[in-house]
Short mmCIF file of C-alpha atoms and ligand atoms in Angstrom, two decimals:
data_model
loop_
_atom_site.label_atom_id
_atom_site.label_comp_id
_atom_site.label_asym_id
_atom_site.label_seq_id
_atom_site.Cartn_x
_atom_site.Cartn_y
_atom_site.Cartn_z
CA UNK E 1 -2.45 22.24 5.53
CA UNK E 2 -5.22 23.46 3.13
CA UNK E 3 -4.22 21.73 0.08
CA UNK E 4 -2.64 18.45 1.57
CA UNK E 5 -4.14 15.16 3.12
CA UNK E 6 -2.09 13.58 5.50
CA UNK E 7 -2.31 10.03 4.96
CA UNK E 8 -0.81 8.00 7.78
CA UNK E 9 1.78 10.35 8.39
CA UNK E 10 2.64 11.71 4.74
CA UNK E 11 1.55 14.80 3.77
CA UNK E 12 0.49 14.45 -0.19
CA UNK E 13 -0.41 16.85 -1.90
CA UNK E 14 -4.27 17.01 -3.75
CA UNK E 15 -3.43 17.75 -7.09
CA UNK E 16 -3.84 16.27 -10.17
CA UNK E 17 -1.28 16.01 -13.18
CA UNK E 18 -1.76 19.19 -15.26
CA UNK E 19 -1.46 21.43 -11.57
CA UNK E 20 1.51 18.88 -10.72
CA UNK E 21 3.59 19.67 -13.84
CA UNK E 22 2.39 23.39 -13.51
CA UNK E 23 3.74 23.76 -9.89
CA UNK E 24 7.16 21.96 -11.55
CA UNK E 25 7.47 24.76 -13.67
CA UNK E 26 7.17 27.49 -10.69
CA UNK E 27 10.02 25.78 -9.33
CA UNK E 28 12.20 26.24 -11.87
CA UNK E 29 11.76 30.07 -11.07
CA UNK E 30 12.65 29.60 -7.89
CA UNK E 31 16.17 29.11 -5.60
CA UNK E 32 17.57 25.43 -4.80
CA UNK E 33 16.43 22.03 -5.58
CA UNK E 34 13.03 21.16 -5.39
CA UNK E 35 12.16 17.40 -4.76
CA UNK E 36 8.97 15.56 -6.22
CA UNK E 37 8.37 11.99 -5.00
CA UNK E 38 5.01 9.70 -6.63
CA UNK E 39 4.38 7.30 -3.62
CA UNK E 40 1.97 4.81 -4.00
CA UNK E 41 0.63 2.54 -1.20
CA UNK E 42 3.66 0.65 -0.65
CA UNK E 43 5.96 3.46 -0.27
CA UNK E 44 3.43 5.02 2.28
CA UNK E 45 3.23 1.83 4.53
CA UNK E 46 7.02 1.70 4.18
CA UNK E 47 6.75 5.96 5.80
CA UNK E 48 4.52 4.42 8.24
CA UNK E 49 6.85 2.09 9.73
CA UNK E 50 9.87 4.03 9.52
CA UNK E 51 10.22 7.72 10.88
CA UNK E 52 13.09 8.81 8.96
CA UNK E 53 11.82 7.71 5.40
CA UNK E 54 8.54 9.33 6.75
CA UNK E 55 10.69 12.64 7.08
CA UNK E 56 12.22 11.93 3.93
CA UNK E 57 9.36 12.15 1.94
CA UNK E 58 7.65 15.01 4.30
CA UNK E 59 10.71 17.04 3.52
CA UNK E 60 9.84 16.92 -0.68
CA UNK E 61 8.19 20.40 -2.42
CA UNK E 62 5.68 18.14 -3.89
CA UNK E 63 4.37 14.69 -3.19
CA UNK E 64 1.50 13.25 -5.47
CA UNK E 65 -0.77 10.12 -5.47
CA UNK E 66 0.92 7.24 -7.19
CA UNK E 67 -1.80 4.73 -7.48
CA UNK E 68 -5.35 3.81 -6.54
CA UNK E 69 -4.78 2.91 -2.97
CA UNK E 70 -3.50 6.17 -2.73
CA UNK E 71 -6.74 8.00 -3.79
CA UNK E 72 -9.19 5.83 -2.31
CA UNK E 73 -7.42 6.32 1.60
CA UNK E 74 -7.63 10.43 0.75
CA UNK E 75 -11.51 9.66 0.22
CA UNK E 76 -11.64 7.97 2.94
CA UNK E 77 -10.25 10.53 5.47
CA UNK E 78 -12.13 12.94 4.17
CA UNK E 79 -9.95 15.06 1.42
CA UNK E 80 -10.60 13.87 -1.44
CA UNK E 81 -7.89 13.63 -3.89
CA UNK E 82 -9.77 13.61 -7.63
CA UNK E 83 -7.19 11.64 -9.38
CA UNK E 84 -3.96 9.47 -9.93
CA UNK E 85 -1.11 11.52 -10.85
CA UNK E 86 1.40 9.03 -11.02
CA UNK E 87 5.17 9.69 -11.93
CA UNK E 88 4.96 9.06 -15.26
CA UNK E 89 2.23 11.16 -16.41
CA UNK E 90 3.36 14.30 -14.48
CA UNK E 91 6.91 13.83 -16.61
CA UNK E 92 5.20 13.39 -19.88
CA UNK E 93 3.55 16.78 -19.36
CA UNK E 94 6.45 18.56 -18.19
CA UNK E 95 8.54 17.82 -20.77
CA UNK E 96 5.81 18.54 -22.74
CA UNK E 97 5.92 22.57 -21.56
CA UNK E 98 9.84 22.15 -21.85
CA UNK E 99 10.54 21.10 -25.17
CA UNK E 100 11.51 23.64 -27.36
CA UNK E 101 12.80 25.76 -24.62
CA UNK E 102 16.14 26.55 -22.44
CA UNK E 103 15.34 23.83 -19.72
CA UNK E 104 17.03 20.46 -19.77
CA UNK E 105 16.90 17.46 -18.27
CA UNK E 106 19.01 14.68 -17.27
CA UNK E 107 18.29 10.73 -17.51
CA UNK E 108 19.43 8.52 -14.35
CA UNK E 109 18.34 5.47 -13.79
CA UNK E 110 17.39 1.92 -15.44
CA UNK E 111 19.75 -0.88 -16.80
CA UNK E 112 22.52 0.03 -18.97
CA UNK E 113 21.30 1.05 -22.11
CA UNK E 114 17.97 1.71 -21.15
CA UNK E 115 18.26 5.96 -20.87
CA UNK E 116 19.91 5.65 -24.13
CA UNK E 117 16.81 4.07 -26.17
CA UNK E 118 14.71 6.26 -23.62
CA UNK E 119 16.48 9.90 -25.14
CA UNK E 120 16.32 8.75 -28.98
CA UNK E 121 12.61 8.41 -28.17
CA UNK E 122 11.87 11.22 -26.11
CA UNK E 123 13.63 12.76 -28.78
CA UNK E 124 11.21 11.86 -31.29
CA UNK E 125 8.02 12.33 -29.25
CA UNK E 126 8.97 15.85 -27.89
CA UNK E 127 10.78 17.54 -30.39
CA UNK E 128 13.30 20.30 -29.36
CA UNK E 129 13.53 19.08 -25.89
CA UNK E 130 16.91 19.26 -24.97
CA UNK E 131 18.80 16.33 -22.87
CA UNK E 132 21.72 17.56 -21.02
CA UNK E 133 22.96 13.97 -20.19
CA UNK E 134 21.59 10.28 -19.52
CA UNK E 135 23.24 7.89 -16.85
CA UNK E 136 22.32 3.70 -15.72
CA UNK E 137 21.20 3.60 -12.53
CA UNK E 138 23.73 0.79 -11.45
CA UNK E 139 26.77 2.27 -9.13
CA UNK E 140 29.02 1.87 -6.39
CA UNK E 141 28.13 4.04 -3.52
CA UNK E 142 31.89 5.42 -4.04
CA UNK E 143 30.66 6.46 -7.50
CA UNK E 144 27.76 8.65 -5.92
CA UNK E 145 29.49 12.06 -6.00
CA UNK E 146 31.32 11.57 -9.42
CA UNK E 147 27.41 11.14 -10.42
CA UNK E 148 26.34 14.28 -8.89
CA UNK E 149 28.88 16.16 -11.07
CA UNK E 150 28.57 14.48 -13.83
CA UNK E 151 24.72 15.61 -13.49
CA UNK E 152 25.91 19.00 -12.06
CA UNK E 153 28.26 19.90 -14.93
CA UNK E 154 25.32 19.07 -17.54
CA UNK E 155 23.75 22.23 -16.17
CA UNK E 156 20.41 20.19 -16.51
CA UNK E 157 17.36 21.47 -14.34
CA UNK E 158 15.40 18.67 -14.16
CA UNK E 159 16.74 14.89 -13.16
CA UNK E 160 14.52 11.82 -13.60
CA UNK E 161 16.03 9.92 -10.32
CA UNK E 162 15.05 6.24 -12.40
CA UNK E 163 16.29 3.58 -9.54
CA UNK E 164 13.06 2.50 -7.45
CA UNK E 165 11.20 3.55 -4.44
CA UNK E 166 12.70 4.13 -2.02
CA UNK E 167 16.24 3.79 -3.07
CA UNK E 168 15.69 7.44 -5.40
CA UNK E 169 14.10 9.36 -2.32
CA UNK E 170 17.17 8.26 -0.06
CA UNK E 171 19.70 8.97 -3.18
CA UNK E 172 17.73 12.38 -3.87
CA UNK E 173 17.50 13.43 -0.33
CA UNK E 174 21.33 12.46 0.27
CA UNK E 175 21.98 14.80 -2.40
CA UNK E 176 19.87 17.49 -2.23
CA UNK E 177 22.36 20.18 -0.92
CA UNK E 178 24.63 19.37 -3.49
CA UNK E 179 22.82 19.18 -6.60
CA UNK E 180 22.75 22.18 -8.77
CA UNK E 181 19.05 21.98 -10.47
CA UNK E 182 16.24 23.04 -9.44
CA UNK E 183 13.84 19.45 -10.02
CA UNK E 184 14.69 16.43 -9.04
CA UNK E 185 11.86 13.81 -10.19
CA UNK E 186 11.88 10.22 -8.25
CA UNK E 187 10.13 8.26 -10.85
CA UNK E 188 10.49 4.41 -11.21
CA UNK E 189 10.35 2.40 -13.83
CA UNK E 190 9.69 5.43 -16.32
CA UNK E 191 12.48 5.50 -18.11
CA UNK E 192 12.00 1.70 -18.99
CA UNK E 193 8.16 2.65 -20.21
CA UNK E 194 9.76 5.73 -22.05
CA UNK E 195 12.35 3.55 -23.36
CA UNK E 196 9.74 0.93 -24.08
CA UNK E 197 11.48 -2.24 -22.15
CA UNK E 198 8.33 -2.17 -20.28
CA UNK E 199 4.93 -1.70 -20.75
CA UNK E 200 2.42 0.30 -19.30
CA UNK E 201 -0.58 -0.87 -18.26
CA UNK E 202 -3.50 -0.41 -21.01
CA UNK E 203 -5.33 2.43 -20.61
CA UNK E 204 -8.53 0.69 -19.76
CA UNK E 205 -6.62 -0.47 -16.36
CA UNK E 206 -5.44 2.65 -15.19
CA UNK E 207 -8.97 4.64 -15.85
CA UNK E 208 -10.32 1.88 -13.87
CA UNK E 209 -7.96 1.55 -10.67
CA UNK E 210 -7.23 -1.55 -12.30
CA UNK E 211 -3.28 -1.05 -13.07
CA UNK E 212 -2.68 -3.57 -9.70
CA UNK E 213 -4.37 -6.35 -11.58
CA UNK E 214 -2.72 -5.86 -14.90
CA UNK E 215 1.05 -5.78 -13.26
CA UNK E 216 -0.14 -8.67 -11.39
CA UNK E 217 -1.21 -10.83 -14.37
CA UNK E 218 2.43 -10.05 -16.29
CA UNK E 219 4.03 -10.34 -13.17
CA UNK E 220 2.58 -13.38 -11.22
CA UNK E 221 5.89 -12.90 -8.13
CA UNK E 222 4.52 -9.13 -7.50
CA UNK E 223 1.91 -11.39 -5.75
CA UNK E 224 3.42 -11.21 -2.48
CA UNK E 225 4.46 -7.10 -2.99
CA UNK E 226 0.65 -6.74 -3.17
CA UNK E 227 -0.51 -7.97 -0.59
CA UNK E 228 0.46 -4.41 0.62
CA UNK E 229 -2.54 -3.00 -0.77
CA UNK E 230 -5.32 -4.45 1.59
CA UNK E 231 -3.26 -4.23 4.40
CA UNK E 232 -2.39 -0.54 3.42
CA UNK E 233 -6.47 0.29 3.07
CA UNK E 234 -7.09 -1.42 6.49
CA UNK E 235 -4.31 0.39 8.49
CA UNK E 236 -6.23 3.58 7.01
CA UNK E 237 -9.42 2.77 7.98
CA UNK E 238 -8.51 1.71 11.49
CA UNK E 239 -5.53 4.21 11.84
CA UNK E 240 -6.00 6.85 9.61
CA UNK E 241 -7.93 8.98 11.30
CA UNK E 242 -5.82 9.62 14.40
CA UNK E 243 -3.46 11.67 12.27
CA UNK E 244 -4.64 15.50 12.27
CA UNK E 245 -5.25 17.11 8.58
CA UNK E 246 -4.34 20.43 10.39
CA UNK E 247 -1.19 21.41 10.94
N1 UDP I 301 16.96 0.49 -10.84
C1 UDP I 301 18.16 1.15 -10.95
N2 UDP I 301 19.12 0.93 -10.02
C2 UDP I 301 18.96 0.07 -8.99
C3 UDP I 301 17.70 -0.59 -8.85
C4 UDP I 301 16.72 -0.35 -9.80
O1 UDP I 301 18.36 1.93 -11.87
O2 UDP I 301 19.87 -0.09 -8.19
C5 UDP I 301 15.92 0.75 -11.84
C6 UDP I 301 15.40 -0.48 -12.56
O3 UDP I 301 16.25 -0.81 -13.64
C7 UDP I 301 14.04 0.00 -13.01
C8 UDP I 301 13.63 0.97 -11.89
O4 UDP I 301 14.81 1.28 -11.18
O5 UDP I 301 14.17 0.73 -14.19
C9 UDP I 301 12.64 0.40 -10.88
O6 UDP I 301 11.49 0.14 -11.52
P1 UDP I 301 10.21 -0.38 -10.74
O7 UDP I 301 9.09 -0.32 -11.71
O8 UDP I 301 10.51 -1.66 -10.03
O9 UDP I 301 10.07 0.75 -9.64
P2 UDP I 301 8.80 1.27 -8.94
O10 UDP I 301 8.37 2.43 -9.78
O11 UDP I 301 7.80 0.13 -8.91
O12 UDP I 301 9.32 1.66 -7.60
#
């Protein structure tokens, strides 16, 4: 596969945001769902170790370099990906080529409350975009279908699945035969940093690889979560190479 690096099992994909969001909007043209999944280091040591969420995120239309770690282990097996394209970003610019036209999109995910603050703003910063419907991302699993119409009889699109990795690539990839639009987005904690609840990292961090160290200072108990990263570059280096880039 010409334009993917397989990084210890996972196909990504080496693009960077502006041809991310521009392959989002060829989907739209196209039949069935599409899925698009941001996984950063952690998420791909989690593929590593378990065959099924490995599939899980194999199986997605497009799959793009969430973080630093991510980047550096594509240099490091020889196909270079040039940049971060992390969730976030790649939504900004879509619904910056939506607004104003017939697509919609749909809000799911974050604490009660949060996709409400998170529409009034996008609102504001992308005039004319139209939100079919916003959802919290706290439910029963008995609730799961009544979800998937509610989302279904919005006619939206696009769906921002808001509830953490990996739980939105499971609840996506449960639900991908049965959900009518034609992007489904698995994207964090971006509807809290739309919403403004939470911060992003200035942008003197991310430029520099150094978004880790900022979540780390505001969030001393991610300590233990990052400890990922090193052990993620290491499994590369020693282990990375025995997966073939050719299909
Ligand atoms: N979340 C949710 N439902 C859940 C668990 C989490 O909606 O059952 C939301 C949570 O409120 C937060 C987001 O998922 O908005 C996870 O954010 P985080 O930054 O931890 O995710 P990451 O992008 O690091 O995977």
């Amino acid at each position: 596969m010409k334009d993917k690096v397989n990084i210890l099992g996972v196909w990504v994909d080496m693009v960077n945001i502006p041809r991310a969001a521009e392959k989002i909007m060829q989907f739209f043209n196209e039949e069935g769902l599409h899925k698009v999944y941001t996984p950063n280091s952690e998420i791909i040591m989690a593929a590593y170790k378990n065959n099924e969420f490995r599939d899980v995120l194999n199986n997605a239309e497009l799959l793009t370099a969430d973080g630093i770690g991510v980047v550096y282990a594509s240099k490091i097996l020889g196909k270079p990906i040039a940049e971060r394209a992390a969730g976030y970003d790649i939504a900004c610019e879509v619904l910056e080529r939506i607004k104003g036209t017939s697509h919609s999109v749909f809000l799911f995910g974050g604490k009660p409350g949060v996709a409400e603050i998170a529409e009034e703003k996008l609102k504001e910063r992308y005039p004319g975009l139209v939100i079919a419907g916003k959802r919290n991302g706290y439910f029963k699993p008995e609730d799961e279908e009544d979800i998937v119409n509610e989302i279904n009889t919005t006619g939206a699109d696009l769906v921002f699945v808001c509830l953490g990795a990996p739980k939105q690539e499971l609840w996506i990839d449960k639900y991908k035969d049965k959900l009518t639009a034609k992007v489904a987005m698995g994207i964090g904690g971006s509807l809290d940093v739309f919403a403004g609840t939470a911060l992003r990292a200035p942008e003197f961090y991310c430029k520099h690889g150094l978004e880790w160290f900022y979540r780390l200072m505001k969030q001393p108990s991610r300590a233990g979560r990052m400890l990922a990263l090193p052990k993620f570059g290491l499994t590369v280096l020693f282990k990375g190479r025995k997966f073939k880039q050719e299909d």
